[in-house]
Coordinates of C-alpha atoms in Angstrom, one line a residue:
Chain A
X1 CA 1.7 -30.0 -12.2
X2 CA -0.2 -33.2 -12.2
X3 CA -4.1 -33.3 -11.5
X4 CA -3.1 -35.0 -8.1
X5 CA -0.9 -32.1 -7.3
X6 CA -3.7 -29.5 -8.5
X7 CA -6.2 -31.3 -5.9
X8 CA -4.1 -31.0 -3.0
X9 CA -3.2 -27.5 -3.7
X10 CA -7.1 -26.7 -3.9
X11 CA -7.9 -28.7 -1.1
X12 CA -5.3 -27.0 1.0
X13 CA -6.2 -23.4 -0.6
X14 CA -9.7 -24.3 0.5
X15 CA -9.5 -25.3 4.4
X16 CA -7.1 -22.3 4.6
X17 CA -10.2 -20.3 3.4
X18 CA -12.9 -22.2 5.2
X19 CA -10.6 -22.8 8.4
X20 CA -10.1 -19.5 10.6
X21 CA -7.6 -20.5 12.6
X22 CA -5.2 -20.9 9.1
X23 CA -5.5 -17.1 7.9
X24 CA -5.1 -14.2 9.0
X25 CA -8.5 -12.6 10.9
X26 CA -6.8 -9.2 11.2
X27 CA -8.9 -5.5 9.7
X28 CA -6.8 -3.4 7.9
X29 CA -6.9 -1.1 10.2
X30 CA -5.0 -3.2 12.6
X31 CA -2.1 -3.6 10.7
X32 CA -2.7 0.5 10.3
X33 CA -2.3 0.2 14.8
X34 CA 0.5 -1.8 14.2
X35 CA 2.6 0.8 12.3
X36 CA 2.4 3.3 15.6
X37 CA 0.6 6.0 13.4
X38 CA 1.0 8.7 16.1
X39 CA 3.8 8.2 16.8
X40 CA 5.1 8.6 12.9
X41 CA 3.7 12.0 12.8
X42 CA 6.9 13.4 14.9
X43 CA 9.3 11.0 12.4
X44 CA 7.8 12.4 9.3
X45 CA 7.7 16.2 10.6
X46 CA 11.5 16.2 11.6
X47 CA 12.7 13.8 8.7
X48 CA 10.6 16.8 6.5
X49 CA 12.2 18.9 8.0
X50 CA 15.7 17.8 7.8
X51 CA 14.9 17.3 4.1
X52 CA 13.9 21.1 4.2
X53 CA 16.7 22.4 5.5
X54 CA 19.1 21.0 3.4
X55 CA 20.9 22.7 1.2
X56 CA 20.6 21.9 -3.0
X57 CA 17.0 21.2 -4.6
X58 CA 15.1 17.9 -4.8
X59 CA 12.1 17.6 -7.1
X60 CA 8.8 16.8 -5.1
X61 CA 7.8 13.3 -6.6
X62 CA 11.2 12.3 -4.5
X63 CA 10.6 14.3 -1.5
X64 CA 7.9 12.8 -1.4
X65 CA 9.1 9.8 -1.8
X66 CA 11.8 10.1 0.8
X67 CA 8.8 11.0 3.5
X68 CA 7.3 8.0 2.7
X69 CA 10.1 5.6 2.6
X70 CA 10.9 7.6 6.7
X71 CA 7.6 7.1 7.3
X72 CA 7.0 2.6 6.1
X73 CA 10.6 2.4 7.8
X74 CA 9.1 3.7 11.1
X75 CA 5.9 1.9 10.8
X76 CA 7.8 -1.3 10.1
X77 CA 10.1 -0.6 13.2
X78 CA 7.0 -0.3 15.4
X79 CA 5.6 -3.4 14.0
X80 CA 8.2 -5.3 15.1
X81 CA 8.4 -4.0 17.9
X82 CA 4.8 -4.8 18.6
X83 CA 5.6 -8.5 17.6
X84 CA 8.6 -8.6 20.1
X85 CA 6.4 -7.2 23.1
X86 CA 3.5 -8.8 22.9
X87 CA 3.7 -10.4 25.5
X88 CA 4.0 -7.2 27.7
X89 CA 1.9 -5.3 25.8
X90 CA -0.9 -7.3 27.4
X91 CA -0.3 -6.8 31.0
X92 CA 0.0 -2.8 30.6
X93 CA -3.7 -1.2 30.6
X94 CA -2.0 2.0 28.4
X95 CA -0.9 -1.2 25.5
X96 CA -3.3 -3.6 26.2
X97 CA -5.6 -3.3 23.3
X98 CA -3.3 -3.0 20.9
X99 CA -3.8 -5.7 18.0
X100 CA -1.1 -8.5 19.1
X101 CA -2.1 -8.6 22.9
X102 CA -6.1 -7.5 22.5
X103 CA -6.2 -10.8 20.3
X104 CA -6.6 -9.4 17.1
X105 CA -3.9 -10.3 15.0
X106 CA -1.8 -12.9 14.8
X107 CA 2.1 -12.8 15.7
X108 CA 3.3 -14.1 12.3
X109 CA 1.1 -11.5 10.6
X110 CA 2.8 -8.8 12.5
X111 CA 6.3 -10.4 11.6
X112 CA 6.0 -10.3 7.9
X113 CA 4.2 -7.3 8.1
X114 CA 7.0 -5.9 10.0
X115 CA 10.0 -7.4 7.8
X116 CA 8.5 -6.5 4.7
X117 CA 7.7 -3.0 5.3
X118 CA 11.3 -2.8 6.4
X119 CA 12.8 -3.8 2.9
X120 CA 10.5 -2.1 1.5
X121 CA 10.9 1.2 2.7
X122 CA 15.1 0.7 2.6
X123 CA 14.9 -0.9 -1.0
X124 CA 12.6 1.9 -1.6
X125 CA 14.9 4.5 -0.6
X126 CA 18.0 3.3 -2.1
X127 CA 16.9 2.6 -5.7
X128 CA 14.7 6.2 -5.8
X129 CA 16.6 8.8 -3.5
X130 CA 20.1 7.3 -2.5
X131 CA 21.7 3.8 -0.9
X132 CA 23.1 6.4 2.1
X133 CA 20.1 7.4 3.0
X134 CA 19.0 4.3 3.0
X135 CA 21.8 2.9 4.8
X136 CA 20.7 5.0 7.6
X137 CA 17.1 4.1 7.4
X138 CA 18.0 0.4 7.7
X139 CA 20.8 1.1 10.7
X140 CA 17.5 3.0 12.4
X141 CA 15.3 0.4 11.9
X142 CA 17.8 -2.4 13.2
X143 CA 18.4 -0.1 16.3
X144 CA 15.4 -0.2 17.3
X145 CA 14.2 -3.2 16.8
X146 CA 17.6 -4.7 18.2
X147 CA 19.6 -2.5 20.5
X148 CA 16.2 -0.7 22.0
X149 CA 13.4 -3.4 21.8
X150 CA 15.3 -6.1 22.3
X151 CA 18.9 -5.6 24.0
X152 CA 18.3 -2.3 26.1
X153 CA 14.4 -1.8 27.2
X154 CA 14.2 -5.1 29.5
X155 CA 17.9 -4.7 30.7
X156 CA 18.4 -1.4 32.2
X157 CA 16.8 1.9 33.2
X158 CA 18.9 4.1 30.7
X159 CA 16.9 2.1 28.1
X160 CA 15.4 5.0 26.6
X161 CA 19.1 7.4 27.0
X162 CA 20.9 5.5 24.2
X163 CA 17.3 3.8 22.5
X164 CA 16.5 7.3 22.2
X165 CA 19.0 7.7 19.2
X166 CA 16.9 5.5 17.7
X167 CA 13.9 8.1 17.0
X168 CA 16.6 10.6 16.6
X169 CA 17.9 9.6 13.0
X170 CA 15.0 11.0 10.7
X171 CA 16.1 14.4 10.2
X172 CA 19.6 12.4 9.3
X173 CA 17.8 10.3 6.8
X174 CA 16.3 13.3 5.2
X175 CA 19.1 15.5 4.9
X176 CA 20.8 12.7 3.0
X177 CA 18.1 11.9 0.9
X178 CA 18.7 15.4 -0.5
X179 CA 22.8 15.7 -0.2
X180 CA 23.9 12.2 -0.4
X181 CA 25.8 13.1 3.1
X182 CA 25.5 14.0 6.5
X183 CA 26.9 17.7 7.6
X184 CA 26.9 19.5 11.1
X185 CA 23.2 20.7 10.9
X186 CA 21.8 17.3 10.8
X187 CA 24.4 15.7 13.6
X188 CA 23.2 19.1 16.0
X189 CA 19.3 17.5 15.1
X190 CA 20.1 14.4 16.0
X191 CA 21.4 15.4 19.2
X192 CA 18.6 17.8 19.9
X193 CA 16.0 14.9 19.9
X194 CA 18.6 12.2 21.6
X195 CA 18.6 14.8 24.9
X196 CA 15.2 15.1 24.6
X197 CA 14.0 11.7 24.8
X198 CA 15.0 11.1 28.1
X199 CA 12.6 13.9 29.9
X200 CA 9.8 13.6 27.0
X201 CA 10.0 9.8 27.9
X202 CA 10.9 9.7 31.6
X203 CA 7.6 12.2 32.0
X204 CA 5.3 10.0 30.5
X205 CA 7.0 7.1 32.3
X206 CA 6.0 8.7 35.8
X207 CA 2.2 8.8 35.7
X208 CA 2.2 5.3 33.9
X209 CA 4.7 3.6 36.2
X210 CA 1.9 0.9 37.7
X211 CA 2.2 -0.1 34.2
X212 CA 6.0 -0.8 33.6
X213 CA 5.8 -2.3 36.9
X214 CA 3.4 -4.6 36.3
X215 CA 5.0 -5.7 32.7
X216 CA 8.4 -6.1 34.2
X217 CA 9.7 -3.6 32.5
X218 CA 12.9 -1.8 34.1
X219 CA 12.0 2.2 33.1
X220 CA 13.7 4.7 35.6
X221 CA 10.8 5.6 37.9
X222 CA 10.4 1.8 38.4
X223 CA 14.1 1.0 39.2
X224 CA 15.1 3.9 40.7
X225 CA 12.5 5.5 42.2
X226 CA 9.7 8.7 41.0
X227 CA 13.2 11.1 43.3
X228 CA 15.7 10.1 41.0
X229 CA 13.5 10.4 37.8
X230 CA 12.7 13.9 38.8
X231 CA 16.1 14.6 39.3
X232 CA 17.5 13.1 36.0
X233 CA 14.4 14.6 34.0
X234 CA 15.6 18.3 34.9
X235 CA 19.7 17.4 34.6
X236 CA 18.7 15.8 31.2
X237 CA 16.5 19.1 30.7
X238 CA 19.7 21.4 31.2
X239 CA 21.7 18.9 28.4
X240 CA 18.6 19.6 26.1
X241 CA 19.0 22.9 26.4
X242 CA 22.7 23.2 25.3
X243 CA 21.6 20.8 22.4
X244 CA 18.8 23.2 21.6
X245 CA 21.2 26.5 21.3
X246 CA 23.8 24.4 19.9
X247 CA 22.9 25.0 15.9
X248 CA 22.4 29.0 16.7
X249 CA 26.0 28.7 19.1
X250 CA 27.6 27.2 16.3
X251 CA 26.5 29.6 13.6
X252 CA 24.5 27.1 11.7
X253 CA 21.4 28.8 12.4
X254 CA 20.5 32.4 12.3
X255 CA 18.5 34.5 14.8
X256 CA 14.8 33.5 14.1
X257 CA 15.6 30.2 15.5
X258 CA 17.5 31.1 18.4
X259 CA 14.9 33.5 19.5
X260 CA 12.2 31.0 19.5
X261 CA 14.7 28.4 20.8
X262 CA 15.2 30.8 23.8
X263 CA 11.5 30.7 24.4
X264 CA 10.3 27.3 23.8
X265 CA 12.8 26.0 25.6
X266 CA 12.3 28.8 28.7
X267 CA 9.0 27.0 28.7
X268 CA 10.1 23.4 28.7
X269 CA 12.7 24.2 31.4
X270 CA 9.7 26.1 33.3
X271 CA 7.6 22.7 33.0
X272 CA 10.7 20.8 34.3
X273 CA 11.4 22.4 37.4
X274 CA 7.4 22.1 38.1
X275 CA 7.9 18.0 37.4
X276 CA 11.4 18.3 39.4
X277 CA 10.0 20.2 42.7
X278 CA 6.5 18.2 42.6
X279 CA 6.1 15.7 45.6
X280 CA 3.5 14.0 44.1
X281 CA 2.8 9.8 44.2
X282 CA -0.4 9.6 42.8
X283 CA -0.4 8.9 38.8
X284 CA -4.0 10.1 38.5
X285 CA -3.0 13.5 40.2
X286 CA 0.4 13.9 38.2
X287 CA -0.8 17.1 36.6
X288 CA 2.6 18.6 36.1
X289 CA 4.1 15.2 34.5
X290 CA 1.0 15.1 31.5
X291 CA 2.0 18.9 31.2
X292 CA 5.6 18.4 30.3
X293 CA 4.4 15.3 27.7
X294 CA 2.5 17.4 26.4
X295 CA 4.8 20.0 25.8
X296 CA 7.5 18.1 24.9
X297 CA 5.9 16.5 21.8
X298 CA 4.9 20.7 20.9
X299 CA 8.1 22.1 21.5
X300 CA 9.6 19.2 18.8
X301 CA 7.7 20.9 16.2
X302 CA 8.3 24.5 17.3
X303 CA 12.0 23.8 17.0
X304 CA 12.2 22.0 14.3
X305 CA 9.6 24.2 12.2
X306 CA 12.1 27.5 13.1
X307 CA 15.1 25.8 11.8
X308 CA 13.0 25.3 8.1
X309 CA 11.9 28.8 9.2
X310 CA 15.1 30.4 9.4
X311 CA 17.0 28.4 6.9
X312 CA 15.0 29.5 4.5
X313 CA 15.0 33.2 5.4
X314 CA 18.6 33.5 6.0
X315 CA 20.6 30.2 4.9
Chain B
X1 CA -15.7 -14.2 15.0
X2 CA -17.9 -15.8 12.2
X3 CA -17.0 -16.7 8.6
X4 CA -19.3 -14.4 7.0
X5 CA -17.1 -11.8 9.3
X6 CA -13.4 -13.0 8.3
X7 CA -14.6 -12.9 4.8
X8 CA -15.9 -9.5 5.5
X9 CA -12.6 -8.7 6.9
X10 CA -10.4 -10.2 4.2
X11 CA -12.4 -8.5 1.7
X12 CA -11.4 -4.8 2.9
X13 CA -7.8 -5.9 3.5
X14 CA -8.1 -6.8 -0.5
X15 CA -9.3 -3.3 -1.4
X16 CA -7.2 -1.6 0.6
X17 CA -4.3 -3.6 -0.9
X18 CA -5.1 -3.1 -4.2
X19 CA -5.2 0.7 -3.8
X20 CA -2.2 0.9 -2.1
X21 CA -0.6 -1.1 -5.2
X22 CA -2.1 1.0 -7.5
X23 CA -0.6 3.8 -5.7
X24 CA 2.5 2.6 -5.9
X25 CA 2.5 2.2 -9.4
X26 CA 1.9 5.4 -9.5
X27 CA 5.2 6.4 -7.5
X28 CA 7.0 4.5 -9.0
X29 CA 5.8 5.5 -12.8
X30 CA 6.4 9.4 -11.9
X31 CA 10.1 8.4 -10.2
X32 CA 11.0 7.1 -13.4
X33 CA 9.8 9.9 -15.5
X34 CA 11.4 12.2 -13.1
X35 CA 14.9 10.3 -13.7
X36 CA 14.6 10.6 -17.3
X37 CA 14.1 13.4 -17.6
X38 CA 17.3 14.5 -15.5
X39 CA 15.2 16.5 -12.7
X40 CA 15.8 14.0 -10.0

């Protein structure tokens, strides 16, 4: 490189660093927001604890490992996700501060923070655990960020129904990490947290409906209506149900986790019918609706902490 | 925001980032001793 070419690169290096508007302004702890911390603790618990459950041994620098990969490939989904709605974020008082729309961060920071956390965390995966598991941790990634984010959530009201397979995939990816494959255990997992998206989802969607309106965005109780959502929150509860007893039915669980499937979900169903019989149109008195949030996110760890529970004690 | 404040900013990301990159030479120095030695 000549000295002419050094002095431009300087020069340019140099208004990049005196300029604001040409770097990145964002803390640390933004691009921390980004990643939808929260929300990843329910991804790591049930990827753990598909990982748990597995049958065969594997050593704890690449459990760990594994966690972590589930974990960057989440984060990186909800970055993007963040960079996609943006836009909406900022007319919703519940998203409204979060880095992109509060002003923060720039879009393109969220982008390759996003894309890079994806190939990390796949790349990641692959060369340490195995290259099926990370097969699935990239298709999860790329479902949300395309068939959810993108395709399904502004289209149609069953957005979250089929999205909701999206969130359902960690206890997939860490069963494989450990087996290399994917057996009935895992599949009856996956299909206990698709069926219970919908009314974890759909409950929260009630009491912040002014919201969704506001942004546009086509969730159930603002297309159809707080009657119907009510309605499809306790059929979807009944489905739920049938997915929750499914790995006791089918023998691949023993009796600790039926009994406390039983329960929790007795208590879920109890919470339902409350959200399903309530006549309620205020959001700020939707008592019933925060309960059944609430719950929902609980009764995810009860289950999925008896089916360690009782694998371990009787597998 | 004032420069003094971006270059506060930029600053922690830097930290962070370096820890996080020494962490992960970490991993990835105890993956590789866990594949040689035929555990993993």
């Amino acid at each position: 490189m000549n000295n002419s070419a050094w002095r431009t690169l300087a020069e340019t290096m140099t208004t990049a660093t005196m300029n604001p508007s040409l770097m990145s302004t964002a803390d640390w702890r933004d691009f921390l927001a980004l990643t939808k911390p929260r929300v990843m603790t329910l991804v790591v618990f049930t990827g753990l604890c598909g990982m748990l459950a597995a049958p065969g041994h594997i050593h704890p620098v690449l459990g760990f490992t594994a966690i972590l990969c589930i974990a960057l490939g989440a984060g990186a989904a909800a970055a993007l996700n963040q960079w996609i709605e943006a836009d909406s974020d900022g007319l919703m008082k519940r998203t409204a501060n979060r880095p992109l729309p509060a002003g923060r961060m720039e879009r393109q920071s969220a982008l390759h923070f996003g894309v890079g956390l994806s190939f990390f965390s796949v790349i990641l995966m692959g060369l340490a655990l195995n290259w099926f598991a990370a097969a699935i941790l990239a298709v999860s990634i790329l479902f949300y960020v395309f068939v959810y984010t993108l395709w399904l959530k502004p289209r149609t009201a069953q957005n979250i129904v089929i999205g909701g397979a999206a969130g359902a995939f960690p206890p997939v990816i860490g069963w494989a990490a450990v087996t290399g494959d994917v057996s009935a255990l895992p599949i009856a997992l996956f299909c206990l947290i698709f069926f219970w998206t919908p009314p974890h989802f759909w409950a929260l969607a009630l009491y912040v409906r002014p919201d969704y309106a506001a942004a546009g965005i086509p969730m159930l109780p603002v297309v159809a209506g707080e009657r119907e959502t009510r309605r499809q929150i306790w059929g979807y509860t009944a489905i739920m149900a049938v997915a929750a007893f499914a790995p006791v039915l089918l023998g691949l669980t023993g009796p600790l986790y039926g009994t406390v499937a039983v329960v929790a979900t007795l208590i879920f169903a109890v919470l339902a019918f409350r959200v399903f019989s309530s006549l309620e149109l205020d959001t700020r008195n939707m008592k019933a609706e925060r309960a059944l949030f609430r719950y929902s996110i609980l009764y995810l760890f009860i289950l999925f902490g008896a089916v360690v529970a009782d694998r371990w004690m009787f597998a | 925001m004032d420069q003094a404040q971006i270059q506060a900013r930029q600053r922690a990301r830097a930290k962070v980032m370096g820890v996080l990159l020494g962490a992960f030479a970490i991993l990835v120095f105890a993956i590789s001793i866990v594949k040689m030695t035929g555990k993993g």
